[in-house]
Amino acid sequence: MHVFDYSFDMETYMTKERFAQLKEFASTKETPFLVTSLSTVARKYNELEKSMPYVRIYYAVKANPSEEVLTLLAKLGSCFDIASVYELDLVLKLGITPDRLSFGNTIKKARDIEYAYKKGVRLFASDGESDVRKIAQNAPGSGIFFRILANGTGADWPLSRKFGAQPDVIFQNILLAKDLGLKPRGISFHVGSQQHDVTQWRTALSDCKELFDAAKEKGIRLDLVNMGGGFPAHYLHPVEETYVYAAEITDYIREFFGGEFPQIFIEPGRYMVGDAGILVTEVVMISRKERESGIPWLFLDVGKFSGLIETLDESIKYPIYTERTGEANDYILAGPTCDSMDILYEKMPYRLPSSLKEGDRLYFFTTGAYTQTYSAVFFNGFPPLKAYVID
Ligand SMILES: *Cc1c(COP(=O)(O)O)cnc(C)c1O
């Protein structure tokens, strides 16, 4: 059994001063809730822009669609990857213009394509023939890029199988799109979210280059590679710094495309907002199932149904901080609902101080991505996770 020790160095995630500010802000609020820090989002954006000055950043709205985050990123110059007409309405409402949007979901209704087109969206992702036909009919003349499969190896949250198609299928779709009057722009991929293995980008870029060449032979000049997401946030397992990923990926692009880069897009979600969030929760109950042996259970007021769905299969391991110190114990962590699925960490218990008491607060770090919007609506009567934004 693999157990993580609670005594991590807070400075890996944030400064002590920053935590003090967060704690002060949180002290008057009733748990559970998420706090997202805008200055961290800005730092992440600037870091990425600096390490890959040639990319256009399309923030994946689904990761954290809070209006303050979107407004901040718009101000910094970001474009946006939207997945539905609802995300479209949200960004348009904030004054973001449609020339900064890409409809990145390959699964779309014809009427939603039509709606996006009417609102001014002219760039769509696609991976299937029927979708190409729907786009040609409902968004005539639009730019289209094609998503290839990636197997998700090396990623904590793989996104494989469901999206993309094999290059030979994509090639046929490129020709079809051209025939139907669309503008084939290029190729996209997603190497899997929280990707630890930077060579996965190399494999995908190699496929892109082959499709660029095949299209060129048919007289179609592709000029766009959309590298999707995959850049990591800082969870329990250490990850390489942004500039390391950026330098490697830049080398791969040069390897396949030479000195003249195509237009490169990137769609960070988790990377951009993950580190910016802290989820504050309270210990509801500590109990033992056996008298002598066994690991005690720590029940919290958040769980799988209140934002922590990425603990499915214990895929994402959040750093958890408590102000208690001293001798430590292993705990199984579970949520508050009446569903036995609602267990966060059991295969890998967390090592936390044995002095923990019911009513104590725990702080889940790195919860800015894929938490609040995943939260269920009133399961067992528990309201959706509250979310606050600070500077
Ligand atoms: C979810 C998603 C992203 C963001 O992925 P991260 O790994 O969170 O950066 C980017 N592009 C597309 C098409 C997505 O579906």
mmCIF file of C-alpha atoms and ligand atoms in Angstrom:
data_model
loop_
_atom_site.group_PDB
_atom_site.id
_atom_site.type_symbol
_atom_site.label_atom_id
_atom_site.label_comp_id
_atom_site.label_asym_id
_atom_site.label_seq_id
_atom_site.Cartn_x
_atom_site.Cartn_y
_atom_site.Cartn_z
ATOM 1 C CA MET A 1 0.000 0.000 0.000
ATOM 2 C CA HIS A 2 1.228 3.441 -0.942
ATOM 3 C CA VAL A 3 0.637 6.212 1.532
ATOM 4 C CA PHE A 4 1.396 9.874 1.162
ATOM 5 C CA ASP A 5 2.627 11.865 4.077
ATOM 6 C CA TYR A 6 0.711 14.993 4.979
ATOM 7 C CA SER A 7 3.813 16.902 5.911
ATOM 8 C CA PHE A 8 4.384 18.398 2.483
ATOM 9 C CA ASP A 9 6.091 21.699 2.084
ATOM 10 C CA MET A 10 3.426 24.348 1.660
ATOM 11 C CA GLU A 11 5.830 26.545 -0.274
ATOM 12 C CA THR A 12 5.632 24.033 -3.130
ATOM 13 C CA TYR A 13 2.088 25.227 -3.670
ATOM 14 C CA MET A 14 1.899 28.757 -2.302
ATOM 15 C CA THR A 15 3.728 31.112 0.012
ATOM 16 C CA LYS A 16 2.892 31.149 3.719
ATOM 17 C CA GLU A 17 1.695 34.760 3.349
ATOM 18 C CA ARG A 18 -0.653 33.774 0.552
ATOM 19 C CA PHE A 19 -2.092 30.975 2.624
ATOM 20 C CA ALA A 20 -2.562 33.360 5.548
ATOM 21 C CA GLN A 21 -4.588 35.696 3.280
ATOM 22 C CA LEU A 22 -6.694 32.827 1.996
ATOM 23 C CA LYS A 23 -7.318 31.535 5.472
ATOM 24 C CA GLU A 24 -8.341 34.985 6.653
ATOM 25 C CA PHE A 25 -10.776 35.292 3.747
ATOM 26 C CA ALA A 26 -12.110 31.791 4.383
ATOM 27 C CA SER A 27 -12.516 32.212 8.128
ATOM 28 C CA THR A 28 -15.890 33.961 7.892
ATOM 29 C CA LYS A 29 -17.361 31.500 5.358
ATOM 30 C CA GLU A 30 -19.308 28.328 5.988
ATOM 31 C CA THR A 31 -17.675 25.179 4.520
ATOM 32 C CA PRO A 32 -17.496 23.654 1.987
ATOM 33 C CA PHE A 33 -16.428 26.145 -0.672
ATOM 34 C CA LEU A 34 -13.862 26.869 -3.343
ATOM 35 C CA VAL A 35 -11.730 30.004 -3.512
ATOM 36 C CA THR A 36 -10.043 30.859 -6.804
ATOM 37 C CA SER A 37 -7.163 33.313 -6.847
ATOM 38 C CA LEU A 38 -7.023 35.584 -9.891
ATOM 39 C CA SER A 39 -3.389 36.577 -9.385
ATOM 40 C CA THR A 40 -2.391 32.920 -9.684
ATOM 41 C CA VAL A 41 -4.352 32.569 -12.929
ATOM 42 C CA ALA A 42 -2.597 35.668 -14.290
ATOM 43 C CA ARG A 43 0.795 34.293 -13.271
ATOM 44 C CA LYS A 44 0.094 30.997 -15.054
ATOM 45 C CA TYR A 45 -1.094 32.776 -18.190
ATOM 46 C CA ASN A 46 1.983 34.996 -18.309
ATOM 47 C CA GLU A 47 4.316 32.085 -17.655
ATOM 48 C CA LEU A 48 2.886 30.120 -20.581
ATOM 49 C CA GLU A 49 2.886 33.093 -22.913
ATOM 50 C CA LYS A 50 6.506 33.792 -22.044
ATOM 51 C CA SER A 51 7.692 30.226 -22.529
ATOM 52 C CA MET A 52 5.856 29.753 -25.868
ATOM 53 C CA PRO A 53 5.629 33.240 -27.376
ATOM 54 C CA TYR A 54 4.525 31.844 -30.743
ATOM 55 C CA VAL A 55 1.295 30.171 -29.514
ATOM 56 C CA ARG A 56 -2.217 31.493 -29.395
ATOM 57 C CA ILE A 57 -3.778 30.524 -26.103
ATOM 58 C CA TYR A 58 -7.365 29.252 -26.177
ATOM 59 C CA TYR A 59 -8.374 28.793 -22.553
ATOM 60 C CA ALA A 60 -10.621 25.713 -22.147
ATOM 61 C CA VAL A 61 -13.615 27.372 -20.503
ATOM 62 C CA LYS A 62 -14.912 24.149 -18.952
ATOM 63 C CA ALA A 63 -12.035 23.968 -16.455
ATOM 64 C CA ASN A 64 -13.282 26.961 -14.474
ATOM 65 C CA PRO A 65 -15.928 29.133 -16.110
ATOM 66 C CA SER A 66 -16.223 31.736 -13.372
ATOM 67 C CA GLU A 67 -16.903 35.139 -14.895
ATOM 68 C CA GLU A 68 -14.010 36.793 -13.073
ATOM 69 C CA VAL A 69 -11.553 34.212 -14.442
ATOM 70 C CA LEU A 70 -12.878 34.611 -18.002
ATOM 71 C CA THR A 71 -12.798 38.397 -17.802
ATOM 72 C CA LEU A 72 -9.247 38.382 -16.484
ATOM 73 C CA LEU A 73 -8.031 36.031 -19.222
ATOM 74 C CA ALA A 74 -9.786 38.085 -21.883
ATOM 75 C CA LYS A 75 -7.982 41.164 -20.595
ATOM 76 C CA LEU A 76 -4.654 39.340 -20.768
ATOM 77 C CA GLY A 77 -5.294 38.541 -24.431
ATOM 78 C CA SER A 78 -6.524 34.952 -24.263
ATOM 79 C CA CYS A 79 -8.836 33.331 -26.783
ATOM 80 C CA PHE A 80 -11.343 30.702 -25.668
ATOM 81 C CA ASP A 81 -12.159 27.079 -26.431
ATOM 82 C CA ILE A 82 -15.879 26.551 -25.932
ATOM 83 C CA ALA A 83 -17.706 23.226 -25.763
ATOM 84 C CA SER A 84 -21.382 24.210 -25.958
ATOM 85 C CA VAL A 85 -23.787 27.000 -26.862
ATOM 86 C CA TYR A 86 -24.093 27.703 -23.142
ATOM 87 C CA GLU A 87 -20.386 28.445 -22.823
ATOM 88 C CA LEU A 88 -20.743 30.493 -25.998
ATOM 89 C CA ASP A 89 -23.495 32.636 -24.459
ATOM 90 C CA LEU A 90 -21.441 33.051 -21.315
ATOM 91 C CA VAL A 91 -18.333 34.399 -23.054
ATOM 92 C CA LEU A 92 -20.340 36.599 -25.425
ATOM 93 C CA LYS A 93 -22.185 38.079 -22.454
ATOM 94 C CA LEU A 94 -18.816 39.109 -21.031
ATOM 95 C CA GLY A 95 -18.048 41.061 -24.213
ATOM 96 C CA ILE A 96 -15.611 38.531 -25.675
ATOM 97 C CA THR A 97 -15.860 38.722 -29.468
ATOM 98 C CA PRO A 98 -16.510 35.604 -31.594
ATOM 99 C CA ASP A 99 -13.254 35.974 -33.527
ATOM 100 C CA ARG A 100 -11.550 34.850 -30.296
ATOM 101 C CA LEU A 101 -13.563 31.636 -30.043
ATOM 102 C CA SER A 102 -13.128 28.101 -31.224
ATOM 103 C CA PHE A 103 -15.961 25.573 -30.940
ATOM 104 C CA GLY A 104 -13.771 22.710 -29.752
ATOM 105 C CA ASN A 105 -16.323 20.014 -28.985
ATOM 106 C CA THR A 106 -16.535 17.397 -31.735
ATOM 107 C CA ILE A 107 -20.020 16.369 -30.540
ATOM 108 C CA LYS A 108 -22.534 18.978 -31.646
ATOM 109 C CA LYS A 109 -26.157 19.255 -32.724
ATOM 110 C CA ALA A 110 -26.808 20.826 -36.128
ATOM 111 C CA ARG A 111 -28.885 23.577 -34.509
ATOM 112 C CA ASP A 112 -26.060 24.402 -32.084
ATOM 113 C CA ILE A 113 -23.620 24.781 -34.986
ATOM 114 C CA GLU A 114 -26.140 27.075 -36.670
ATOM 115 C CA TYR A 115 -26.541 29.107 -33.481
ATOM 116 C CA ALA A 116 -22.772 29.500 -33.080
ATOM 117 C CA TYR A 117 -22.445 30.525 -36.726
ATOM 118 C CA LYS A 118 -25.167 33.151 -36.341
ATOM 119 C CA LYS A 119 -23.336 34.513 -33.319
ATOM 120 C CA GLY A 120 -20.160 34.871 -35.411
ATOM 121 C CA VAL A 121 -18.132 31.739 -34.621
ATOM 122 C CA ARG A 122 -16.091 30.699 -37.664
ATOM 123 C CA LEU A 123 -13.809 27.999 -36.310
ATOM 124 C CA PHE A 124 -14.931 24.482 -35.456
ATOM 125 C CA ALA A 125 -13.286 21.222 -34.372
ATOM 126 C CA SER A 126 -14.419 17.992 -35.944
ATOM 127 C CA ASP A 127 -13.583 14.299 -35.983
ATOM 128 C CA GLY A 128 -16.418 12.646 -37.895
ATOM 129 C CA GLU A 129 -17.929 12.724 -41.347
ATOM 130 C CA SER A 130 -21.457 13.522 -40.180
ATOM 131 C CA ASP A 131 -20.146 16.451 -38.148
ATOM 132 C CA VAL A 132 -18.246 17.792 -41.190
ATOM 133 C CA ARG A 133 -21.494 17.684 -43.165
ATOM 134 C CA LYS A 134 -23.409 19.411 -40.372
ATOM 135 C CA ILE A 135 -20.792 22.165 -40.187
ATOM 136 C CA ALA A 136 -20.780 22.645 -43.972
ATOM 137 C CA GLN A 137 -24.546 22.996 -43.959
ATOM 138 C CA ASN A 138 -24.980 25.151 -40.864
ATOM 139 C CA ALA A 139 -21.762 27.169 -40.800
ATOM 140 C CA PRO A 140 -20.929 27.462 -44.499
ATOM 141 C CA GLY A 141 -17.403 28.483 -45.422
ATOM 142 C CA SER A 142 -16.134 28.231 -41.830
ATOM 143 C CA GLY A 143 -12.668 27.182 -40.779
ATOM 144 C CA ILE A 144 -12.469 23.622 -39.574
ATOM 145 C CA PHE A 145 -9.727 21.636 -37.865
ATOM 146 C CA PHE A 146 -9.623 17.896 -37.385
ATOM 147 C CA ARG A 147 -8.922 16.023 -34.208
ATOM 148 C CA ILE A 148 -6.720 12.940 -34.307
ATOM 149 C CA LEU A 149 -6.810 10.230 -31.661
ATOM 150 C CA ALA A 150 -4.234 10.211 -28.909
ATOM 151 C CA ASN A 151 -4.029 7.268 -26.544
ATOM 152 C CA GLY A 152 -3.680 9.239 -23.327
ATOM 153 C CA THR A 153 -0.677 7.241 -22.101
ATOM 154 C CA GLY A 154 1.116 9.081 -19.317
ATOM 155 C CA ALA A 155 -1.908 11.188 -18.389
ATOM 156 C CA ASP A 156 -3.715 11.076 -15.036
ATOM 157 C CA TRP A 157 -7.027 11.938 -16.733
ATOM 158 C CA PRO A 158 -6.646 10.447 -20.237
ATOM 159 C CA LEU A 159 -9.555 11.764 -22.427
ATOM 160 C CA SER A 160 -8.702 8.989 -24.887
ATOM 161 C CA ARG A 161 -10.963 6.886 -27.189
ATOM 162 C CA LYS A 162 -13.962 9.188 -27.143
ATOM 163 C CA PHE A 163 -12.423 12.030 -29.156
ATOM 164 C CA GLY A 164 -10.541 12.081 -32.431
ATOM 165 C CA ALA A 165 -10.207 9.581 -35.251
ATOM 166 C CA GLN A 166 -7.400 7.703 -36.966
ATOM 167 C CA PRO A 167 -5.360 9.744 -39.458
ATOM 168 C CA ASP A 168 -6.774 7.896 -42.500
ATOM 169 C CA VAL A 169 -10.317 8.782 -41.441
ATOM 170 C CA ILE A 170 -9.249 12.368 -40.793
ATOM 171 C CA PHE A 171 -7.636 12.562 -44.235
ATOM 172 C CA GLN A 172 -10.924 11.619 -45.903
ATOM 173 C CA ASN A 173 -12.720 14.226 -43.800
ATOM 174 C CA ILE A 174 -10.263 16.923 -44.867
ATOM 175 C CA LEU A 175 -11.022 16.190 -48.522
ATOM 176 C CA LEU A 176 -14.750 16.118 -47.824
ATOM 177 C CA ALA A 177 -14.636 19.445 -45.964
ATOM 178 C CA LYS A 178 -12.855 21.039 -48.893
ATOM 179 C CA ASP A 179 -15.433 19.638 -51.327
ATOM 180 C CA LEU A 180 -18.241 21.003 -49.192
ATOM 181 C CA GLY A 181 -16.824 24.533 -49.256
ATOM 182 C CA LEU A 182 -15.311 24.625 -45.765
ATOM 183 C CA LYS A 183 -11.779 25.885 -45.058
ATOM 184 C CA PRO A 184 -9.665 23.012 -43.743
ATOM 185 C CA ARG A 185 -7.296 24.802 -41.355
ATOM 186 C CA GLY A 186 -5.330 22.055 -39.647
ATOM 187 C CA ILE A 187 -5.084 19.278 -37.102
ATOM 188 C CA SER A 188 -5.757 19.118 -33.379
ATOM 189 C CA PHE A 189 -5.075 16.625 -30.621
ATOM 190 C CA HIS A 190 -5.262 16.293 -26.863
ATOM 191 C CA VAL A 191 -2.516 14.166 -25.331
ATOM 192 C CA GLY A 192 -4.552 13.593 -22.157
ATOM 193 C CA SER A 193 -5.069 15.825 -19.159
ATOM 194 C CA GLN A 194 -2.357 16.121 -16.493
ATOM 195 C CA GLN A 195 0.126 14.602 -18.920
ATOM 196 C CA HIS A 196 3.425 13.597 -17.306
ATOM 197 C CA ASP A 197 5.147 12.384 -20.470
ATOM 198 C CA VAL A 198 6.163 15.235 -22.748
ATOM 199 C CA THR A 199 7.107 12.836 -25.578
ATOM 200 C CA GLN A 200 3.366 12.300 -26.137
ATOM 201 C CA TRP A 201 3.345 15.682 -27.892
ATOM 202 C CA ARG A 202 6.065 14.444 -30.210
ATOM 203 C CA THR A 203 4.015 11.434 -31.302
ATOM 204 C CA ALA A 204 1.000 13.629 -32.003
ATOM 205 C CA LEU A 205 2.996 16.301 -33.820
ATOM 206 C CA SER A 206 4.488 13.617 -36.043
ATOM 207 C CA ASP A 207 0.938 12.542 -37.040
ATOM 208 C CA CYS A 208 0.073 16.191 -37.718
ATOM 209 C CA LYS A 209 3.029 16.577 -40.029
ATOM 210 C CA GLU A 210 2.046 13.461 -42.004
ATOM 211 C CA LEU A 211 -1.452 14.812 -42.505
ATOM 212 C CA PHE A 212 -0.082 18.227 -43.524
ATOM 213 C CA ASP A 213 2.000 16.477 -46.208
ATOM 214 C CA ALA A 214 -0.828 14.226 -47.396
ATOM 215 C CA ALA A 215 -3.187 17.205 -47.691
ATOM 216 C CA LYS A 216 -0.578 19.216 -49.560
ATOM 217 C CA GLU A 217 -0.389 16.483 -52.201
ATOM 218 C CA LYS A 218 -4.089 17.062 -52.789
ATOM 219 C CA GLY A 219 -3.539 20.784 -53.074
ATOM 220 C CA ILE A 220 -4.810 21.633 -49.569
ATOM 221 C CA ARG A 221 -2.519 23.844 -47.512
ATOM 222 C CA LEU A 222 -3.059 23.283 -43.798
ATOM 223 C CA ASP A 223 -1.652 25.999 -41.552
ATOM 224 C CA LEU A 224 -2.856 25.229 -38.011
ATOM 225 C CA VAL A 225 -1.840 22.795 -35.278
ATOM 226 C CA ASN A 226 -4.037 22.912 -32.209
ATOM 227 C CA MET A 227 -2.155 21.160 -29.402
ATOM 228 C CA GLY A 228 -5.115 21.045 -27.011
ATOM 229 C CA GLY A 229 -4.546 20.722 -23.260
ATOM 230 C CA GLY A 230 -2.474 18.413 -21.105
ATOM 231 C CA PHE A 231 -0.141 20.829 -19.339
ATOM 232 C CA PRO A 232 -0.185 19.830 -15.671
ATOM 233 C CA ALA A 233 -1.168 21.490 -12.425
ATOM 234 C CA HIS A 234 0.704 20.819 -9.163
ATOM 235 C CA TYR A 235 -0.966 17.923 -7.366
ATOM 236 C CA LEU A 236 0.778 15.482 -5.008
ATOM 237 C CA HIS A 237 2.976 13.934 -7.690
ATOM 238 C CA PRO A 238 5.682 16.397 -8.698
ATOM 239 C CA VAL A 239 5.625 17.633 -12.308
ATOM 240 C CA GLU A 240 8.140 19.397 -14.533
ATOM 241 C CA GLU A 241 7.991 23.167 -14.749
ATOM 242 C CA THR A 242 6.216 24.878 -17.634
ATOM 243 C CA TYR A 243 9.393 25.991 -19.379
ATOM 244 C CA VAL A 244 10.627 22.375 -19.522
ATOM 245 C CA TYR A 245 7.465 21.253 -21.330
ATOM 246 C CA ALA A 246 7.574 24.329 -23.529
ATOM 247 C CA ALA A 247 11.204 23.868 -24.559
ATOM 248 C CA GLU A 248 10.719 20.197 -25.447
ATOM 249 C CA ILE A 249 7.533 20.830 -27.409
ATOM 250 C CA THR A 250 9.119 23.730 -29.274
ATOM 251 C CA ASP A 251 11.941 21.389 -30.294
ATOM 252 C CA TYR A 252 9.417 18.826 -31.555
ATOM 253 C CA ILE A 253 7.606 21.428 -33.641
ATOM 254 C CA ARG A 254 10.918 22.490 -35.145
ATOM 255 C CA GLU A 255 11.820 18.850 -35.794
ATOM 256 C CA PHE A 256 8.690 18.276 -37.887
ATOM 257 C CA PHE A 257 7.944 21.685 -39.356
ATOM 258 C CA GLY A 258 11.399 23.243 -39.605
ATOM 259 C CA GLY A 259 11.922 26.971 -39.162
ATOM 260 C CA GLU A 260 8.527 27.964 -40.487
ATOM 261 C CA PHE A 261 5.994 27.094 -37.816
ATOM 262 C CA PRO A 262 2.354 26.717 -38.706
ATOM 263 C CA GLN A 263 -0.033 28.705 -36.524
ATOM 264 C CA ILE A 264 0.062 26.915 -33.161
ATOM 265 C CA PHE A 265 -2.858 26.943 -30.736
ATOM 266 C CA ILE A 266 -2.847 25.585 -27.220
ATOM 267 C CA GLU A 267 -5.931 25.008 -25.038
ATOM 268 C CA PRO A 268 -4.872 24.906 -21.413
ATOM 269 C CA GLY A 269 -7.549 24.252 -18.816
ATOM 270 C CA ARG A 270 -6.117 22.454 -15.805
ATOM 271 C CA TYR A 271 -2.749 24.205 -16.142
ATOM 272 C CA MET A 272 -4.311 27.660 -16.170
ATOM 273 C CA VAL A 273 -6.613 27.412 -13.160
ATOM 274 C CA GLY A 274 -5.744 24.252 -11.194
ATOM 275 C CA ASP A 275 -3.113 25.835 -8.965
ATOM 276 C CA ALA A 276 -5.344 28.857 -8.380
ATOM 277 C CA GLY A 277 -7.992 27.048 -6.343
ATOM 278 C CA ILE A 278 -8.255 26.014 -2.736
ATOM 279 C CA LEU A 279 -11.211 24.020 -1.482
ATOM 280 C CA VAL A 280 -12.042 24.419 2.175
ATOM 281 C CA THR A 281 -13.790 21.567 3.940
ATOM 282 C CA GLU A 282 -14.584 20.443 7.469
ATOM 283 C CA VAL A 283 -14.168 17.076 9.151
ATOM 284 C CA VAL A 284 -17.689 15.800 9.874
ATOM 285 C CA MET A 285 -16.883 12.488 11.518
ATOM 286 C CA ILE A 286 -13.938 10.264 12.347
ATOM 287 C CA SER A 287 -14.756 6.631 12.928
ATOM 288 C CA ARG A 288 -13.416 3.108 12.986
ATOM 289 C CA LYS A 289 -15.107 0.100 11.441
ATOM 290 C CA GLU A 290 -13.127 -2.433 13.494
ATOM 291 C CA ARG A 291 -12.155 -2.341 17.118
ATOM 292 C CA GLU A 292 -8.521 -3.321 16.870
ATOM 293 C CA SER A 293 -7.304 -3.246 13.295
ATOM 294 C CA GLY A 294 -8.208 -1.270 10.221
ATOM 295 C CA ILE A 295 -7.737 2.268 9.099
ATOM 296 C CA PRO A 296 -9.957 5.005 10.529
ATOM 297 C CA TRP A 297 -12.363 6.806 8.204
ATOM 298 C CA LEU A 298 -12.370 10.553 7.911
ATOM 299 C CA PHE A 299 -15.701 11.860 6.586
ATOM 300 C CA LEU A 300 -15.643 15.368 5.122
ATOM 301 C CA ASP A 301 -18.327 17.810 4.043
ATOM 302 C CA VAL A 302 -17.139 17.511 0.406
ATOM 303 C CA GLY A 303 -16.992 14.421 -1.751
ATOM 304 C CA LYS A 304 -17.370 13.028 -5.224
ATOM 305 C CA PHE A 305 -20.729 14.761 -5.646
ATOM 306 C CA SER A 306 -19.630 18.184 -4.486
ATOM 307 C CA GLY A 307 -16.762 18.875 -6.840
ATOM 308 C CA LEU A 308 -14.212 16.124 -6.282
ATOM 309 C CA ILE A 309 -15.316 13.793 -9.090
ATOM 310 C CA GLU A 310 -11.735 13.599 -10.376
ATOM 311 C CA THR A 311 -10.971 11.352 -7.425
ATOM 312 C CA LEU A 312 -12.676 8.632 -9.540
ATOM 313 C CA ASP A 313 -10.227 5.717 -9.543
ATOM 314 C CA GLU A 314 -8.189 8.019 -7.297
ATOM 315 C CA SER A 315 -6.851 9.570 -10.505
ATOM 316 C CA ILE A 316 -6.205 13.046 -9.211
ATOM 317 C CA LYS A 317 -4.497 13.252 -5.832
ATOM 318 C CA TYR A 318 -5.007 16.624 -4.244
ATOM 319 C CA PRO A 319 -2.507 17.942 -1.726
ATOM 320 C CA ILE A 320 -4.396 18.250 1.572
ATOM 321 C CA TYR A 321 -3.296 20.644 4.252
ATOM 322 C CA THR A 322 -4.238 20.847 7.914
ATOM 323 C CA GLU A 323 -2.909 23.120 10.597
ATOM 324 C CA ARG A 324 -2.716 20.241 13.055
ATOM 325 C CA THR A 325 0.743 18.794 13.463
ATOM 326 C CA GLY A 326 2.406 15.923 15.271
ATOM 327 C CA GLU A 327 2.206 12.186 15.009
ATOM 328 C CA ALA A 328 0.374 10.963 11.926
ATOM 329 C CA ASN A 329 -2.100 8.254 11.064
ATOM 330 C CA ASP A 330 -3.452 6.773 7.826
ATOM 331 C CA TYR A 331 -7.029 7.730 7.024
ATOM 332 C CA ILE A 332 -9.530 6.679 4.398
ATOM 333 C CA LEU A 333 -11.172 9.864 3.127
ATOM 334 C CA ALA A 334 -14.855 9.946 2.199
ATOM 335 C CA GLY A 335 -17.619 12.412 1.395
ATOM 336 C CA PRO A 336 -20.846 13.166 3.264
ATOM 337 C CA THR A 337 -23.530 11.691 0.975
ATOM 338 C CA CYS A 338 -25.516 8.456 1.305
ATOM 339 C CA ASP A 339 -23.808 6.814 -1.658
ATOM 340 C CA SER A 340 -21.052 4.285 -1.116
ATOM 341 C CA MET A 341 -19.353 5.548 -4.300
ATOM 342 C CA ASP A 342 -18.674 8.727 -2.379
ATOM 343 C CA ILE A 343 -15.213 7.697 -1.186
ATOM 344 C CA LEU A 344 -12.259 9.887 -2.152
ATOM 345 C CA TYR A 345 -9.175 7.898 -1.230
ATOM 346 C CA GLU A 346 -9.217 4.308 -0.005
ATOM 347 C CA LYS A 347 -6.653 2.416 -2.118
ATOM 348 C CA MET A 348 -4.269 5.189 -1.208
ATOM 349 C CA PRO A 349 -5.106 6.442 2.267
ATOM 350 C CA TYR A 350 -3.778 9.825 3.335
ATOM 351 C CA ARG A 351 -1.404 10.241 6.196
ATOM 352 C CA LEU A 352 -2.682 13.065 8.384
ATOM 353 C CA PRO A 353 -2.077 14.085 12.010
ATOM 354 C CA SER A 354 -3.763 11.811 14.561
ATOM 355 C CA SER A 355 -4.686 14.922 16.531
ATOM 356 C CA LEU A 356 -7.330 15.788 13.899
ATOM 357 C CA LYS A 357 -10.757 16.447 15.422
ATOM 358 C CA GLU A 358 -14.271 16.668 14.071
ATOM 359 C CA GLY A 359 -14.915 20.293 13.133
ATOM 360 C CA ASP A 360 -11.325 20.871 11.965
ATOM 361 C CA ARG A 361 -10.835 22.437 8.578
ATOM 362 C CA LEU A 362 -8.903 20.737 5.793
ATOM 363 C CA TYR A 363 -7.614 22.651 2.778
ATOM 364 C CA PHE A 364 -7.524 20.859 -0.581
ATOM 365 C CA PHE A 365 -4.933 22.634 -2.708
ATOM 366 C CA THR A 366 -4.883 22.744 -6.510
ATOM 367 C CA THR A 367 -8.660 22.558 -6.835
ATOM 368 C CA GLY A 368 -9.176 25.448 -9.270
ATOM 369 C CA ALA A 369 -9.869 23.151 -12.249
ATOM 370 C CA TYR A 370 -12.712 20.715 -12.795
ATOM 371 C CA THR A 371 -14.295 21.033 -9.365
ATOM 372 C CA GLN A 372 -17.125 23.512 -8.896
ATOM 373 C CA THR A 373 -18.907 22.859 -12.209
ATOM 374 C CA TYR A 374 -18.746 19.107 -11.629
ATOM 375 C CA SER A 375 -20.661 19.545 -8.405
ATOM 376 C CA ALA A 376 -24.105 17.877 -8.254
ATOM 377 C CA VAL A 377 -27.338 19.771 -7.735
ATOM 378 C CA PHE A 378 -28.851 18.940 -4.328
ATOM 379 C CA PHE A 379 -27.982 15.242 -4.139
ATOM 380 C CA ASN A 380 -29.091 14.331 -0.598
ATOM 381 C CA GLY A 381 -30.109 17.975 -0.350
ATOM 382 C CA PHE A 382 -26.515 19.197 -0.254
ATOM 383 C CA PRO A 383 -26.303 22.416 -2.294
ATOM 384 C CA PRO A 384 -23.792 22.759 -5.141
ATOM 385 C CA LEU A 385 -20.306 23.791 -4.064
ATOM 386 C CA LYS A 386 -20.032 27.511 -3.353
ATOM 387 C CA ALA A 387 -17.281 29.376 -5.148
ATOM 388 C CA TYR A 388 -15.561 32.662 -4.365
ATOM 389 C CA VAL A 389 -12.953 34.567 -6.304
ATOM 390 C CA ILE A 390 -10.241 36.738 -4.772
ATOM 391 C CA ASP A 391 -7.396 38.791 -6.262
HETATM 392 C C1 LIG B 1 -10.829 19.679 -21.731
HETATM 393 C C2 LIG B 1 -10.171 20.157 -22.966
HETATM 394 C C3 LIG B 1 -9.019 20.933 -22.881
HETATM 395 C C4 LIG B 1 -8.314 21.261 -21.595
HETATM 396 O O1 LIG B 1 -7.514 20.204 -21.181
HETATM 397 P P1 LIG B 1 -6.545 20.331 -19.923
HETATM 398 O O2 LIG B 1 -5.819 19.048 -19.866
HETATM 399 O O3 LIG B 1 -7.389 20.617 -18.747
HETATM 400 O O4 LIG B 1 -5.620 21.469 -20.194
HETATM 401 C C5 LIG B 1 -8.488 21.407 -24.066
HETATM 402 N N1 LIG B 1 -9.047 21.128 -25.259
HETATM 403 C C6 LIG B 1 -10.152 20.373 -25.366
HETATM 404 C C7 LIG B 1 -10.737 20.124 -26.722
HETATM 405 C C8 LIG B 1 -10.743 19.859 -24.235
HETATM 406 O O5 LIG B 1 -11.833 19.094 -24.334
#
